[in-house]
Amino acid sequence: LKPPSEEDLKVIENRQIGHKVSSIVGCGARCKHGFPQAFAFDPIERAPLILNGAVSGRKSRIESGLFRLSCPLLVKAVDEWEREGAVVAINGEVRASAA
């Protein structure tokens, strides 16, 4: 992992997450388009809660997970794959193998 650059933060905040983040630990490998493919973050270090552009005195909620995809093209491909029923199919395979 490498610390995120300003450009990485723009991609992650504007194109993937949709809000400012302050707890990114690092970014992983780059896709062929130059975007960080994924990033790791500290789910406990919380950013200020921003509502309609105004910073609230409260902190944002604790995030789940430690890693997120961040390449906009990879995110789009996974979203399409999920829409096609991939999660349901994989869950079915897991249930069948547990029996």
Short mmCIF file of C-alpha atoms in Angstrom, two decimals:
data_model
loop_
_atom_site.label_atom_id
_atom_site.label_comp_id
_atom_site.label_asym_id
_atom_site.label_seq_id
_atom_site.Cartn_x
_atom_site.Cartn_y
_atom_site.Cartn_z
CA LEU A 1 0.00 0.00 0.00
CA LYS A 2 1.09 3.53 -0.74
CA PRO A 3 -0.28 6.75 0.77
CA PRO A 4 -2.99 8.24 -1.48
CA SER A 5 -2.06 11.16 -3.73
CA GLU A 6 -4.33 14.19 -4.10
CA GLU A 7 -5.56 12.71 -7.41
CA ASP A 8 -6.29 9.36 -5.70
CA LEU A 9 -8.38 11.17 -3.08
CA LYS A 10 -10.33 13.01 -5.80
CA VAL A 11 -11.15 9.73 -7.57
CA ILE A 12 -12.11 7.99 -4.34
CA GLU A 13 -14.15 10.88 -2.93
CA ASN A 14 -15.81 12.15 -6.11
CA ARG A 15 -16.25 9.08 -8.28
CA GLN A 16 -16.60 6.25 -5.79
CA ILE A 17 -17.54 7.24 -2.25
CA GLY A 18 -19.35 10.50 -2.97
CA HIS A 19 -18.09 12.30 0.13
CA LYS A 20 -14.86 13.36 1.83
CA VAL A 21 -12.91 10.70 3.67
CA SER A 22 -10.15 11.22 6.19
CA SER A 23 -9.26 7.71 7.21
CA ILE A 24 -7.64 6.27 4.07
CA VAL A 25 -4.55 4.31 5.05
CA GLY A 26 -3.30 3.59 1.55
CA CYS A 27 -4.07 2.70 -2.05
CA GLY A 28 -3.23 -0.51 -3.85
CA ALA A 29 -2.18 -1.29 -7.40
CA ARG A 30 -3.31 0.85 -10.31
CA CYS A 31 -5.61 -0.30 -13.07
CA LYS A 32 -4.63 0.12 -16.72
CA HIS A 33 -6.34 3.54 -16.67
CA GLY A 34 -4.18 4.78 -13.80
CA PHE A 35 -6.81 4.70 -11.05
CA PRO A 36 -6.08 3.03 -7.71
CA GLN A 37 -7.94 -0.31 -7.89
CA ALA A 38 -8.71 -0.40 -4.19
CA PHE A 39 -7.96 1.37 -0.95
CA ALA A 40 -7.64 0.46 2.70
CA PHE A 41 -9.02 2.59 5.46
CA ASP A 42 -9.27 2.77 9.21
CA PRO A 43 -12.98 2.18 9.94
CA ILE A 44 -12.74 3.69 13.42
CA GLU A 45 -11.04 7.00 12.58
CA ARG A 46 -14.13 8.90 11.58
CA ALA A 47 -14.44 12.01 9.49
CA PRO A 48 -16.72 14.92 10.44
CA LEU A 49 -20.30 14.36 9.33
CA ILE A 50 -21.09 16.63 6.37
CA LEU A 51 -24.78 17.20 5.61
CA ASN A 52 -25.73 19.25 2.55
CA GLY A 53 -22.23 20.74 2.48
CA ALA A 54 -22.30 21.86 6.13
CA VAL A 55 -19.95 20.29 8.67
CA SER A 56 -21.84 18.91 11.66
CA GLY A 57 -20.45 18.68 15.19
CA ARG A 58 -21.07 14.94 15.08
CA LYS A 59 -18.75 12.39 13.57
CA SER A 60 -19.80 10.19 10.66
CA ARG A 61 -20.81 6.63 11.45
CA ILE A 62 -18.24 3.87 11.75
CA GLU A 63 -17.64 2.26 8.37
CA SER A 64 -17.84 -1.48 7.80
CA GLY A 65 -15.00 -3.29 6.12
CA LEU A 66 -11.36 -2.42 5.69
CA PHE A 67 -10.99 -2.33 1.91
CA ARG A 68 -13.03 -0.85 -0.92
CA LEU A 69 -12.76 -0.93 -4.67
CA SER A 70 -12.01 2.52 -6.05
CA CYS A 71 -11.32 2.21 -9.79
CA PRO A 72 -14.53 3.64 -11.31
CA LEU A 73 -14.38 1.14 -14.18
CA LEU A 74 -13.81 -1.82 -11.87
CA VAL A 75 -16.66 -0.68 -9.61
CA LYS A 76 -18.95 -0.42 -12.64
CA ALA A 77 -17.98 -3.91 -13.83
CA VAL A 78 -18.60 -5.45 -10.39
CA ASP A 79 -21.94 -3.60 -10.08
CA GLU A 80 -23.03 -5.06 -13.45
CA TRP A 81 -21.85 -8.53 -12.41
CA GLU A 82 -23.86 -8.24 -9.18
CA ARG A 83 -26.95 -7.04 -11.11
CA GLU A 84 -26.69 -10.16 -13.26
CA GLY A 85 -27.21 -12.27 -10.13
CA ALA A 86 -23.64 -13.15 -9.19
CA VAL A 87 -24.16 -12.69 -5.44
CA VAL A 88 -27.28 -14.86 -5.44
CA ALA A 89 -25.48 -17.54 -7.46
CA ILE A 90 -22.41 -17.53 -5.20
CA ASN A 91 -24.58 -17.65 -2.07
CA GLY A 92 -26.35 -20.66 -3.56
CA GLU A 93 -23.03 -22.40 -4.19
CA VAL A 94 -21.89 -21.71 -0.63
CA ARG A 95 -25.16 -23.04 0.80
CA ALA A 96 -24.92 -26.16 -1.36
CA SER A 97 -21.30 -26.83 -0.36
CA ALA A 98 -22.13 -26.45 3.35
CA ALA A 99 -24.73 -29.22 3.16
#
